[in-house]
Structures are given as C-alpha cells and as structure tokens.
Coordinates of C-alpha atoms in Angstrom, one line a residue:
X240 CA 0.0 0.0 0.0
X241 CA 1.3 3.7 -0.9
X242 CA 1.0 6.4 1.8
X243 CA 0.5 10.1 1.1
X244 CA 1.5 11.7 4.2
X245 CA -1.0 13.5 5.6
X246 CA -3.8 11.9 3.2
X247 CA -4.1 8.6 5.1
X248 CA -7.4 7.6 5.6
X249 CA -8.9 5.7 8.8
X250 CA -9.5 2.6 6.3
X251 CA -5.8 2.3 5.3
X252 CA -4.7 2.1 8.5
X253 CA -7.4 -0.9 9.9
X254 CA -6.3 -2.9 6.3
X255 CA -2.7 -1.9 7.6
X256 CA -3.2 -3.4 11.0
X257 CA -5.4 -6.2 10.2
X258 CA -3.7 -7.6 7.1
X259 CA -0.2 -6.7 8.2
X260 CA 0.2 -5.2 5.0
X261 CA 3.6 -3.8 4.0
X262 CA 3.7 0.2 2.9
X263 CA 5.8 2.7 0.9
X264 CA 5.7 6.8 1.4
X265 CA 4.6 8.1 -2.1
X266 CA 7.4 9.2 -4.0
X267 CA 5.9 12.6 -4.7
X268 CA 6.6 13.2 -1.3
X269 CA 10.5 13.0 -1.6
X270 CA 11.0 16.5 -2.6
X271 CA 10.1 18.0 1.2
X272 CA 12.2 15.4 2.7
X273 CA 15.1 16.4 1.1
X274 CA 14.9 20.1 0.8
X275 CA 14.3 19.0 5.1
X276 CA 17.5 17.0 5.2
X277 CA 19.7 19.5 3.7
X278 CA 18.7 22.1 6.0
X279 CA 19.5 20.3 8.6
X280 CA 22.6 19.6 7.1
X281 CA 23.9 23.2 6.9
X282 CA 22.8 23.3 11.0
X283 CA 25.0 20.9 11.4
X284 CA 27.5 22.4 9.7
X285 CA 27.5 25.6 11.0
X286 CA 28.1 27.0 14.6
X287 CA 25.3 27.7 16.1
X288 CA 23.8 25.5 18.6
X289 CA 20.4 23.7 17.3
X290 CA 18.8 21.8 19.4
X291 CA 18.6 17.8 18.4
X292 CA 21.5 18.7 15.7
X293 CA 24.6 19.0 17.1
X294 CA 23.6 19.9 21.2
X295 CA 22.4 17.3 23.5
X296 CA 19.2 16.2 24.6
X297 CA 16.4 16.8 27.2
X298 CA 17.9 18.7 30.4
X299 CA 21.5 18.2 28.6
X300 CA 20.6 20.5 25.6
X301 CA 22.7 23.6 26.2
X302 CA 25.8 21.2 25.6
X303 CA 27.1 21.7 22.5
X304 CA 28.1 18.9 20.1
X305 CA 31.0 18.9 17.8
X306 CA 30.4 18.2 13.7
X307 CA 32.5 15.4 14.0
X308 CA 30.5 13.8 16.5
X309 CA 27.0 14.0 15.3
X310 CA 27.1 10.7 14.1
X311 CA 28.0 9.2 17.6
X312 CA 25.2 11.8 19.0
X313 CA 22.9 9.9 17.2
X314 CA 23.7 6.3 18.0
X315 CA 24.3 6.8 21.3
X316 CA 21.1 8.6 21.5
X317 CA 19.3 5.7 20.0
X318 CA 21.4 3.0 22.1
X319 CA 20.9 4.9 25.9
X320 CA 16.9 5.5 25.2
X321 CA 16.4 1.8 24.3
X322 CA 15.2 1.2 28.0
X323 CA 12.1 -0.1 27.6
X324 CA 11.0 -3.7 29.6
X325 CA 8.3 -6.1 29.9
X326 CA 7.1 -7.9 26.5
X327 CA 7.0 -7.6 22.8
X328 CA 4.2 -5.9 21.8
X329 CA 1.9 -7.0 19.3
X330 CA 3.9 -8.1 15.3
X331 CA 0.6 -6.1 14.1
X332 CA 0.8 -3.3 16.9
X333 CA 4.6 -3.1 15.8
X334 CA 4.0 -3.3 11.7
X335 CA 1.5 -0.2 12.5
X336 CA 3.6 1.7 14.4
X337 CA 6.1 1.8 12.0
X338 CA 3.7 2.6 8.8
X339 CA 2.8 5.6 11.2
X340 CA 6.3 6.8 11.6
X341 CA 6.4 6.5 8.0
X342 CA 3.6 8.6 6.7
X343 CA 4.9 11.6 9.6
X344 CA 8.2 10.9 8.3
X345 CA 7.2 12.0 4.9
X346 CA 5.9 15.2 5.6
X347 CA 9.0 16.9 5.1
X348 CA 9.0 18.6 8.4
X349 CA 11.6 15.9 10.1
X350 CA 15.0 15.8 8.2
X351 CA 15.3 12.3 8.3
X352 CA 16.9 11.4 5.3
X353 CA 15.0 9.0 2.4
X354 CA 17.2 6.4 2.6
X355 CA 15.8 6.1 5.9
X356 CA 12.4 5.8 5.2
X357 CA 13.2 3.3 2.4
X358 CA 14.8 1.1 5.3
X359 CA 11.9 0.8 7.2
X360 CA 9.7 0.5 4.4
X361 CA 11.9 -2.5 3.3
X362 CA 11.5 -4.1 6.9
X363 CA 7.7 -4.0 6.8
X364 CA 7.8 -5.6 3.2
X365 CA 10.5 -8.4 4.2
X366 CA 8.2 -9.5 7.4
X367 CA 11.4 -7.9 10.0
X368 CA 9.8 -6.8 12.8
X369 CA 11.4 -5.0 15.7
X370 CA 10.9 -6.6 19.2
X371 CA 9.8 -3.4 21.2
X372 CA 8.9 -3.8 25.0
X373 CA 5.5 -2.6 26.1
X374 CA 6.4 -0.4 28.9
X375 CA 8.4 2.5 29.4
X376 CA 7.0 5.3 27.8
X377 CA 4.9 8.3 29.4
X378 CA 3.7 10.0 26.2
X379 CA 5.9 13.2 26.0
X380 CA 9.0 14.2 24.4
X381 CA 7.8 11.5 22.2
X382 CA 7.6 7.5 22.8
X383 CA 10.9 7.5 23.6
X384 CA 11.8 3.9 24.6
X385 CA 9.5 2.1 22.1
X386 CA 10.6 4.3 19.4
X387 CA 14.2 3.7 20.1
X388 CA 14.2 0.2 20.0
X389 CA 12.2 0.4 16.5
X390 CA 15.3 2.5 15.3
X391 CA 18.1 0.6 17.2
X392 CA 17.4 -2.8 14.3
X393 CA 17.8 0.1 11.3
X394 CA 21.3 0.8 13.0
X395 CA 21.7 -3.0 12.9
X396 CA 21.1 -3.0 16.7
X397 CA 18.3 -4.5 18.9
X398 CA 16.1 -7.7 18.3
X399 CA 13.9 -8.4 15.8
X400 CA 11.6 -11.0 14.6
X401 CA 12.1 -12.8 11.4
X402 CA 10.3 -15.7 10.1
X403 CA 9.3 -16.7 13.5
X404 CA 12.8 -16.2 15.3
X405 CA 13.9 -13.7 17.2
X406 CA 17.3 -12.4 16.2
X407 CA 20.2 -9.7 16.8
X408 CA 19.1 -6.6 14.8
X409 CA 22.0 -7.3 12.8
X410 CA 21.3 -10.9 11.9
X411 CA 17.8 -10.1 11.0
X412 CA 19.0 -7.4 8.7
X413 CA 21.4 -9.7 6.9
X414 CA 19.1 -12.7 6.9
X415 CA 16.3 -10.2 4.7
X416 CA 19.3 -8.9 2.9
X417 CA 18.7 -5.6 4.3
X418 CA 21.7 -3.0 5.0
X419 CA 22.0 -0.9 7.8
X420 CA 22.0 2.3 8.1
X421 CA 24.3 5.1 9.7
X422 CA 22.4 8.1 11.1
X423 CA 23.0 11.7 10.0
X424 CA 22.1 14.9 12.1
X425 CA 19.3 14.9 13.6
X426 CA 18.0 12.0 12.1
X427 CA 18.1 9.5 15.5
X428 CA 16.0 12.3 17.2
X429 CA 13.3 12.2 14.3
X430 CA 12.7 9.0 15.0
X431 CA 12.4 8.6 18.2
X432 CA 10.3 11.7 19.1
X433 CA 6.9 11.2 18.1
X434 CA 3.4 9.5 19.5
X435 CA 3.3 6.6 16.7
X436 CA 3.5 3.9 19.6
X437 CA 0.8 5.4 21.5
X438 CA -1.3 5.9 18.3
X439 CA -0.7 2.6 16.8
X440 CA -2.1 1.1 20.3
X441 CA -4.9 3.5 20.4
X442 CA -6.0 2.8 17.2
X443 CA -5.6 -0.8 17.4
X444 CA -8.5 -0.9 20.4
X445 CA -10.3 1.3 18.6
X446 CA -10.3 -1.3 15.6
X447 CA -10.8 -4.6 17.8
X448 CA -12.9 -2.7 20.3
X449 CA -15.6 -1.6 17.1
X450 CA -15.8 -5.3 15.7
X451 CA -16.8 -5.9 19.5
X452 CA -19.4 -3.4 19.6
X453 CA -20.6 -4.9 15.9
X454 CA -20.8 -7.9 17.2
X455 CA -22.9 -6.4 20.8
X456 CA -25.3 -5.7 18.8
X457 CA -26.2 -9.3 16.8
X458 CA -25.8 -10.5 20.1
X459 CA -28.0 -8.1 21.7
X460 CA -31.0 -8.5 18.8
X461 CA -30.3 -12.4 19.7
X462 CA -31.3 -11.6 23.9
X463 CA -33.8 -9.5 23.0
X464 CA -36.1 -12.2 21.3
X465 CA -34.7 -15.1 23.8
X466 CA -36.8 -12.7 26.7
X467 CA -39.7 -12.3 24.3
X468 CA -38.4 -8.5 24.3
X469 CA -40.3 -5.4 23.1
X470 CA -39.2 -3.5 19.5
X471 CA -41.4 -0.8 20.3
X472 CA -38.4 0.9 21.8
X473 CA -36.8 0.9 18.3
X474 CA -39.1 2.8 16.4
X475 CA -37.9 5.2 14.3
X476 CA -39.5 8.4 15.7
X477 CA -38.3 7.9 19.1
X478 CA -34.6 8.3 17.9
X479 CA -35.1 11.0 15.7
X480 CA -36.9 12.9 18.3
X481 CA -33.2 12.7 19.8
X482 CA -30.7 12.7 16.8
X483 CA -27.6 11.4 17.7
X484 CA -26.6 9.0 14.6
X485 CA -25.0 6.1 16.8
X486 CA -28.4 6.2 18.5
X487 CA -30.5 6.3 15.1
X488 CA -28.0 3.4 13.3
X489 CA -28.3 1.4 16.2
X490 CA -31.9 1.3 16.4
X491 CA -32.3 0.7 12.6
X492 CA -30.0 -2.0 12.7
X493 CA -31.8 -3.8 15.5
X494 CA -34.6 -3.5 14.0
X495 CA -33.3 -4.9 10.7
X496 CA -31.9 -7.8 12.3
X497 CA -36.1 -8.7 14.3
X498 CA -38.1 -7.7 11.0
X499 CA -40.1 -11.4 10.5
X500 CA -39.3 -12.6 14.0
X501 CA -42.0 -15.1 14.2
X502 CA -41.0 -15.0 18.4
X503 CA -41.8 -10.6 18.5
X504 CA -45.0 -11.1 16.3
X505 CA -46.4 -14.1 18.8
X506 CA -46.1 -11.3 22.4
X507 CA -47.5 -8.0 20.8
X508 CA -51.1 -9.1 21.9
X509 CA -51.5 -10.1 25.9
X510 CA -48.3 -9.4 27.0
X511 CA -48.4 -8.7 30.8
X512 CA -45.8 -6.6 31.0
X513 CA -45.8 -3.1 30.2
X514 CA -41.9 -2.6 30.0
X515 CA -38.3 -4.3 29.4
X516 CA -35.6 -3.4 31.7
X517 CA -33.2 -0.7 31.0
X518 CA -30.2 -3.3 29.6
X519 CA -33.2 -4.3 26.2
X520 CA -35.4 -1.1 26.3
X521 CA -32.1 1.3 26.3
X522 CA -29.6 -0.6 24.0
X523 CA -29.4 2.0 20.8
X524 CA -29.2 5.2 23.8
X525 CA -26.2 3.1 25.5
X526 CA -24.3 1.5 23.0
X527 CA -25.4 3.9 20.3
X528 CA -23.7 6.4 22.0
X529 CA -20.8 4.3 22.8
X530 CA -20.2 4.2 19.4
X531 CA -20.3 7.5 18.8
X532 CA -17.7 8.1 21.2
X533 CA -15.6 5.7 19.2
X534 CA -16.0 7.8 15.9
X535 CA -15.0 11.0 18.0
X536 CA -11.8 9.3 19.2
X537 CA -11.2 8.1 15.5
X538 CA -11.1 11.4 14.4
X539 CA -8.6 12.4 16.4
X540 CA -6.6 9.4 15.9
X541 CA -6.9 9.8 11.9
X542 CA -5.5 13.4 12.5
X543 CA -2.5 12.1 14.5
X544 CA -1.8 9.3 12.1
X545 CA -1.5 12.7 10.0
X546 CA 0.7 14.5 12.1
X547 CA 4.0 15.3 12.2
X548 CA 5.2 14.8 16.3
X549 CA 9.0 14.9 16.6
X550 CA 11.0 17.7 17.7
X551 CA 12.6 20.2 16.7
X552 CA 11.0 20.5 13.3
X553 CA 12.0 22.1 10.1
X554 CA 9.7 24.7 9.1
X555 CA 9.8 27.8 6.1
X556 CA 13.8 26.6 5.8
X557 CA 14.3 27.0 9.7
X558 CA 14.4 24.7 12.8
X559 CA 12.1 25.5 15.1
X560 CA 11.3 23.4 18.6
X561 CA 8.0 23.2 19.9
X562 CA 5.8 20.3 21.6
X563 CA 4.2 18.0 19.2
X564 CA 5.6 15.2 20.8
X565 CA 3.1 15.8 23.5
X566 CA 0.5 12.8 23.4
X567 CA -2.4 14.5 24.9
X568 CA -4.5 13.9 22.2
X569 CA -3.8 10.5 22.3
X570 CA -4.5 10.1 25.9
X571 CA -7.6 11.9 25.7
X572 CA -9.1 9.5 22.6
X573 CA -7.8 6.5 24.1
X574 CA -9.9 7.1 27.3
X575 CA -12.7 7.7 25.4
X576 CA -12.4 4.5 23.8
X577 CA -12.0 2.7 27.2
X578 CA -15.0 4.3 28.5
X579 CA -17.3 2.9 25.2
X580 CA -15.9 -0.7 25.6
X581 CA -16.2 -0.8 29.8
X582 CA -19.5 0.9 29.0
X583 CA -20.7 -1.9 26.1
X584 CA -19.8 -5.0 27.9
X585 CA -21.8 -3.9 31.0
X586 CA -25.2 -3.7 29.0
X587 CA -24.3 -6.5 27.4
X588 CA -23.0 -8.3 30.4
X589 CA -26.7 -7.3 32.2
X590 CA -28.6 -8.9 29.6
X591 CA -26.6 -12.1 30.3
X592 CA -28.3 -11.8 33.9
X593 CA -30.8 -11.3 32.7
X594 CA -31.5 -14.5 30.4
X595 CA -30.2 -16.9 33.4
X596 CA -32.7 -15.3 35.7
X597 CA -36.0 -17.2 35.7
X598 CA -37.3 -14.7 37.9
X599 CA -36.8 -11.8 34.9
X600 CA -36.5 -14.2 31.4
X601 CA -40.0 -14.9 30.7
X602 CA -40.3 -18.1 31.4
X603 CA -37.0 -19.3 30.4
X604 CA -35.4 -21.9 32.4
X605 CA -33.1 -21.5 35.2
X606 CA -29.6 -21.1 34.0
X607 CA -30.7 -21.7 30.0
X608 CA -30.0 -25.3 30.7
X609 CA -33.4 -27.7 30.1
X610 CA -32.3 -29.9 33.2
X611 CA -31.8 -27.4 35.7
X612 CA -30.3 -28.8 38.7
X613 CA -29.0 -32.1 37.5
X614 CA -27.5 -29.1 35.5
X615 CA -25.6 -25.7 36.4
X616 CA -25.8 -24.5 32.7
X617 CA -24.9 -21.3 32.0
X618 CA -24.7 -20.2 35.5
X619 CA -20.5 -19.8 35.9
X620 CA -20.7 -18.1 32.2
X621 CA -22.6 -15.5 33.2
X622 CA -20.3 -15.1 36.3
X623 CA -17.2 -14.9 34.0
X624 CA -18.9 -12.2 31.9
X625 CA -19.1 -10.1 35.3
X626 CA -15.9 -10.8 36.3
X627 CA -14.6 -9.1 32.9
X628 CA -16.8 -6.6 32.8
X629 CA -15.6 -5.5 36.4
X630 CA -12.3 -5.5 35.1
X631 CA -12.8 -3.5 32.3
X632 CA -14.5 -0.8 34.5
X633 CA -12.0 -0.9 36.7
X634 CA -9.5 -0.4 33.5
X635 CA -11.8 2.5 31.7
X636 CA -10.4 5.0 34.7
X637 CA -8.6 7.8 33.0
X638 CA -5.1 7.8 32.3
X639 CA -5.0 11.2 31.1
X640 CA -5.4 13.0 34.0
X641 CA -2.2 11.1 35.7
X642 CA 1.1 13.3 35.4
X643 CA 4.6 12.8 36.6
X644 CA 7.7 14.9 36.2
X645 CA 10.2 13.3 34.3
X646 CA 14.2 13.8 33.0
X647 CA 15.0 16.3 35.6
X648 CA 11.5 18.3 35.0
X649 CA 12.4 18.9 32.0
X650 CA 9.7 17.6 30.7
X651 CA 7.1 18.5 33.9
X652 CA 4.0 17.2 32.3
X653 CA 3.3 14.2 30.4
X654 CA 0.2 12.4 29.2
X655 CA 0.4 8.6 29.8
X656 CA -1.2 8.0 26.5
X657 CA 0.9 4.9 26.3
X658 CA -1.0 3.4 29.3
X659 CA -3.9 4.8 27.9
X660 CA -3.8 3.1 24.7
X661 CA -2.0 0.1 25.6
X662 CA -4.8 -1.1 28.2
X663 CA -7.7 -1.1 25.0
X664 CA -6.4 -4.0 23.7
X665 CA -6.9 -6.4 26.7
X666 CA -10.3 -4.7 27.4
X667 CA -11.6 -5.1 23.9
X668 CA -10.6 -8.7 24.5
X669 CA -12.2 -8.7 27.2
X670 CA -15.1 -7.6 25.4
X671 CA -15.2 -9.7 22.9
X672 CA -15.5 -12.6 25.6
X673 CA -18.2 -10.6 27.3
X674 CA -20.3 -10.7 23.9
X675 CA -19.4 -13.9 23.3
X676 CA -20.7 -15.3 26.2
X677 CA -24.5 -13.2 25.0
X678 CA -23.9 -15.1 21.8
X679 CA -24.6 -18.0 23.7
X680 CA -27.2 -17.0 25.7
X681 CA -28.7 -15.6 23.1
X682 CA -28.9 -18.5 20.8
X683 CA -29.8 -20.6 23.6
X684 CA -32.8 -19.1 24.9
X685 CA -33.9 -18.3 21.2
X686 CA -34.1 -22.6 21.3
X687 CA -36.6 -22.5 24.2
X688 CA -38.9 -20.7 22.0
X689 CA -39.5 -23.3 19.7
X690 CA -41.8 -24.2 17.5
X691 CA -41.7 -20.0 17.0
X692 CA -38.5 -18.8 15.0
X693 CA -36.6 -15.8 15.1
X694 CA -35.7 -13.5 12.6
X695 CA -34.2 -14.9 8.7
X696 CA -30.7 -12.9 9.8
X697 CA -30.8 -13.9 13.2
X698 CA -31.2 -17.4 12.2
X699 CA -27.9 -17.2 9.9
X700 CA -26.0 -15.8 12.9
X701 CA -27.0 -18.7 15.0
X702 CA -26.5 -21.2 12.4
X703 CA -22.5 -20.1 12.2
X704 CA -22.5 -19.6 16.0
X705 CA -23.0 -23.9 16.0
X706 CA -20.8 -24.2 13.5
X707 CA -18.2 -23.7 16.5
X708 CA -20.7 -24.0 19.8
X709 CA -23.4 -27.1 19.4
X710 CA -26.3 -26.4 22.0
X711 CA -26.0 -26.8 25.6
X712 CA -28.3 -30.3 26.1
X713 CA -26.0 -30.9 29.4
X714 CA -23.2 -29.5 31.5
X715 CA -20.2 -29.9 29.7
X716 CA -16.3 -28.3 29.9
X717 CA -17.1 -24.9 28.3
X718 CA -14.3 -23.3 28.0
X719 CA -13.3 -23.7 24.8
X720 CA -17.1 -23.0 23.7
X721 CA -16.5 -19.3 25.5
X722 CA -13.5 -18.9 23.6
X723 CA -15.2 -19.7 19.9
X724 CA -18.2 -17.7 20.7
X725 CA -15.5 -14.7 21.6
X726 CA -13.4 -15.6 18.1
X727 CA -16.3 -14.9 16.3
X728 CA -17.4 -11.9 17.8
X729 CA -14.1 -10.2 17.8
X730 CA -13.0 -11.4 14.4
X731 CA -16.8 -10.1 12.6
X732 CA -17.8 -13.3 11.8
X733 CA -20.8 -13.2 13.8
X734 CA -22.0 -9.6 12.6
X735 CA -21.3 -10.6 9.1
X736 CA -23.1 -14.0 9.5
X737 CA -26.5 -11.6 9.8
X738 CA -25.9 -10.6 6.2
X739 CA -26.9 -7.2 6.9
X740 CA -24.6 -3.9 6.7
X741 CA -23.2 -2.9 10.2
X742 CA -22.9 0.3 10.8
X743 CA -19.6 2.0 10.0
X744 CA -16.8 3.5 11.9
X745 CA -15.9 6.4 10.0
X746 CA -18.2 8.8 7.8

C-alpha cells in the first residue's frame, strides 16, 4: 500500500493493522524530505547550537556537540533510550507503528533522510519486525523507549523478529538482505520523538474494540427475542426525536436484524408486561452512544496518524522546537475509547443476567439449561462475563489525567497516553468474551422458544455460532465453547453472519 503523508485515511490504516500489509511513502513526497534534510545539514555544519542537531538532549541541551561527532550523538542517543521492559508488543501493533512513523516521516518537516524511510519501508515488506517492549514510555517528548528500539534494528542494533525467530538486529537485517544504516544529524531524534506507539495502540483498540461493539449488537437482537423482548423501543420516531446517529444506526439495525421474527410477532397481543428493563429497552441510547464516542476518538486518531510529532522541526527553511511530541491527544481518545468498551460490555454483560434469571427471562429456564439442577448450565458463564466486565470498568479510569515529572523536570508534564492506549487491547478482548458469552445466551434461549423462529438474519447468525458451539443439552467443559463464541465476535464473523450492513466507523 502507498502512503500520502497526511492523506491517510482511517480505512488504510485498519487494512494496515489487520492484514499486516507492508507500505511505501509516495514518491511525490520526496521533494520535502530532502529540501528537510539539507537544512539540517547546513545546521550541522554551521556553529550555532540547534537543538537535536549538534547539542544534546532533554535537560543536557545547552551542551554543544561537535560536527564530528553528530554521528555518535545519534547512536548513542538511539542505544541509551532503548530502555524499555516487559514484553514484545503485538507483530501487528509493531507493523502499525512503523507505517505511522512513516507517513509523519514524509511530511518533510523531520529531516530524516529517504534512505531512511526506504529502510523501514523494506522491513515492513520483508516481514522484520522490531521486538519493542510494552512499557516505558509516558507520552511526552515522544515515545521515547519504544521508538528507540524500533530504530536501534535500522542501525543494525536491537532484536527483531524474522520468520518466527527472534534475532540480533543485525542478523535479522542480513538474513532479509537488508543493509543498515548510519544516522546523520538529527536523524536518530526524528525517529524517536513522536506518538506513533501510542497511536498505533490506540488505534488498534479502537479497531478490535468496534468489531466488538458490531458484534454487541447481533448478540443483543439475539437476547432481545430469547426474553420475548419489546421492539417498540426501536421505532424510528423515538430516535429521531433525539438525533444522535450512533443512536439512530443502532436502532435501525436492530430492528433490521427482528423484521419477520415469528418470536416478536407471537407477544405483541397479551403481554403482561408493560416494560423491558433498561439493559433491552435502552440498547441503541447506551451502546449507540458508545459508538459514537468511538468515531470522536477516531477522528482524532486519523489526525494524528496525520501528524508530524517529533522535535525540533523544520519549518519555512528554519528549525524550530516546539511540543508536538506531547501525546495528549492521544491520551484523551484512548480514554474515550476505554470508556465505550467498559460501557458496552456492561449492558451486554446485564442482559446475560438477565436471560439466566428465571425470575426476569420470561419463562426461560433457570440457567438456559433444560435440566436445571442435575445441571448448572450457564450459571458460571454469566459469572465470568461479570468478572470481565468488572475489570474492564476498573481499566476504563482515565489515564490522562495522571502526570509525573520526568528527565529532571524537564519535561514537567506528560500524558500517559501509552498506558492509555495500551490497556484497549486487553479490554476489547475482554469484550469480545463478554459478547461472546451473549452469543450463547442468546442462541440458547432463542431454542426455548420453539416451534416460534426468530428473525431470517438472526437465524444465519445462529447457524454459524453452531458451527463452533453445538447447544448446551447438558453440562459440559465450556471453556473452549466461550473462547469460539468470543473468536467470532471479535473477528466479525458473527456480525457478518447476519448478512446485513453494520454500521460503519468512520463517515
């Protein structure tokens, strides 16, 4: 896939992360970069101090740097900020982060030379992945650590992964017949300074965590008929009297997904009750606007994939420091996407109680199991589903609004947008099990209503949900039924399986 820096689209980068798909910066771009890299090479050059060129770093910036040791600057720049610990993260997080750095890369605003950027676009393409710990970064003055080790294998430095071992940076590089490269002025700092590893996470939840919320609400049409629930609440009028779009998709795709339920059309005469709890009545207001939230974070994150975050930058032919690095954005986005998965599972996650519930299911039996009893059923699934959905509210608390001074308060306030972001991807999982878990519900309790069907799309959802997950007859080890029912959520299948259009994340 070619990038145009600062035209890539929110749909690049999901086919980027989700087919691990390699990338090249448009040539037309090349022009900028070099006009970049040549200014910074008279900097260099001349004698007065420039910050990132030929001065230290950080706290250590009034110390001024000989020409004849820019070179050195540079690696050992790269070499001391490769500090990060804990494990690799994600060969997809990893293949995104560096498309990322890429597209900011060729903005022309960097000086980082082409040659560069044709070194990591030749990693991508020959499968050599960095191995970049997970922790160590606070999302100011750039990702520093992650960054670093990203850069530390184009030096020939590092570990990377290469056809399924993990090697020396420099045996990976000769292995994909890939030369090193030696870094010029400035060029180590480029790299380094920038939000791409707290982006590439953010938008990675953001990309699992909507195929969850997809799938929420196949599963959610599916609980809806198991309790014999009301579609009244989906009318058209209701959610245009309010206008927010998630809302309004929402509602017209659940009501797509009951149209010829043979189950509704059997209750809308007689039926005692006047109401459905909050967790069937509400779903388009709650995970409508869940979604929406989503979208807003997505905007931001397709700007930031824009951006150009290093520091200093070259600017109208001078070098000019400032604070792009600075990850608030980031943060802030990947909040808002923690808050719209914690906020998904638990209506989801209340609809699971209430199916098991005899007391609230209309007439469903205890558990969903037909041999209650003899039988525990569903009972310790629905317990699981709380037990994530606990931890994903306890995980949806802001990271944003945690600071800590760091390098010798230099840099005085940071935005933790890596902790932010890095958390989405365990809660969309998390999710996805959550949903999962309604799947089977769902499905199940749809089977006590027999000899009435549900809905034609509802059915196909079903019939590839038992593809993987046969009924529950009796108890059984259900583990690995949990799992399936969580694959299929988080990979689509199950949203897709209805044969209708989801909603979409972007425009």
């Amino acid at each position: 896939m070619q990038l145009t820096p600062g035209a890539v689209s929110l749909d690049a980068l999901a086919r980027i992360y989700f087919e691990e798909l390699a990338v090249a910066v448009n040539p037309a771009a090349k022009p900028a970069v070099d006009a970049a890299v040549a200014r910074v090479a008279e900097a260099a050059a001349g004698s007065a101090a420039v910050y990132g060129v030929n001065t230290g770093f950080g706290k250590l910036a009034s110390v001024k740097i000989a020409p004849e040791d820019t070179a050195t600057l540079q690696r050992n720049l790269i070499l001391s900020h490769c500090s990060g610990v804990g494990p690799a993260i994600p060969r997809r997080v990893a293949r995104l982060m560096m498309a990322l750095k890429l597209a900011s890369l060729g903005r022309g605003a960097s000086g980082v030379r082409w040659k560069v950027i044709e070194c990591i676009e030749a990693l991508l393409a020959k499968g050599v992945t960095p191995v970049i710990p997970a922790q160590g970064s606070v999302g100011a003055s750039g990702d520093l650590a992650p960054l670093a080790h990203m850069t530390a294998v184009l030096i020939g430095a590092g570990e990377a992964e290469f056809r399924g071992r993990v090697l020396p940076g420099a045996e990976a590089l000769a292995e994909a017949g890939i030369a090193p490269v030696e870094l010029g002025p400035k060029e180590g700092l480029g790299l380094i300074n920038g939000t791409q590893f707290s982006t590439a996470f953010a938008l990675a939840g953001l990309f699992e965590g909507w195929r969850c919320a997809e799938g929420a609400l196949v599963a959610s049409a599916l609980s809806t008929d198991a309790i014999m629930g009301s579609t009244a609440p989906l009318e058209p009028e209701i959610h245009a009297l309010r206008g927010h779009r998630g809302q309004l998709e929402t509602a017209a795709f659940l009501r797509a997904l009951l149209d010829g339920s043979e189950i509704r059309e059997s209750h809308r005469e007689g039926d005692a009750r006047v109401q459905d709890p909050y967790c069937i009545r509400c779903q388009p207001q709650v995970t409508g606007a869940a979604m929406d939230l989503m979208r807003q974070a997505a905007a931001t994150l397709e700007i930031e994939a824009n951006a150009v975050t290093d520091n200093p930058l070259v600017i109208s032919g001078a070098i000019v420091s400032g604070g792009n690095f600075h990850a608030e954005p980031v943060a802030f986005a990947a909040d808002m996407i923690a808050l719209a998965l914690a906020e998904i599972g638990a209506i989801s996650q209340r609809r699971i109680a209430l199916m098991v519930d005899p007391a609230l299911s209309h007439d469903l039996p205890p558990f969903l199991t037909p041999a209650p009893g003899l039988n525990s059923g569903l009972m310790i699934a629905e317990v699981t589903s709380a037990a994530l959905m606990s931890e994903n509210k306890q995980r949806a608390n802001p990271c944003s609004t945690d600071s800590t001074p760091t390098s010798a308060n230099q840099e005085d306030h940071v935005s933790m947008a890596a902790h932010g972001a890095r958390r989405l991807m365990d809660m969309a999982d998390n999710l996805g099990r959550i949903v999962g878990i309604e799947l089977i519900c769902g499905a199940q309790g749809i089977a006590f209503r027999a000899p009435l069907e549900t809905s034609a799309p509802l059915r196909a959802v079903i019939a590839r949900l038992r593809e993987e997950v046969p009924p529950l007859q009796e108890d059984r080890y259900l583990a690995p039924d949990l799992e399936a029912a969580a694959v299929l959520i988080r990979s689509g299948a199950a949203a897709a399986a209805s044969g209708l259009a989801v909603p979409p994340l972007g425009a």
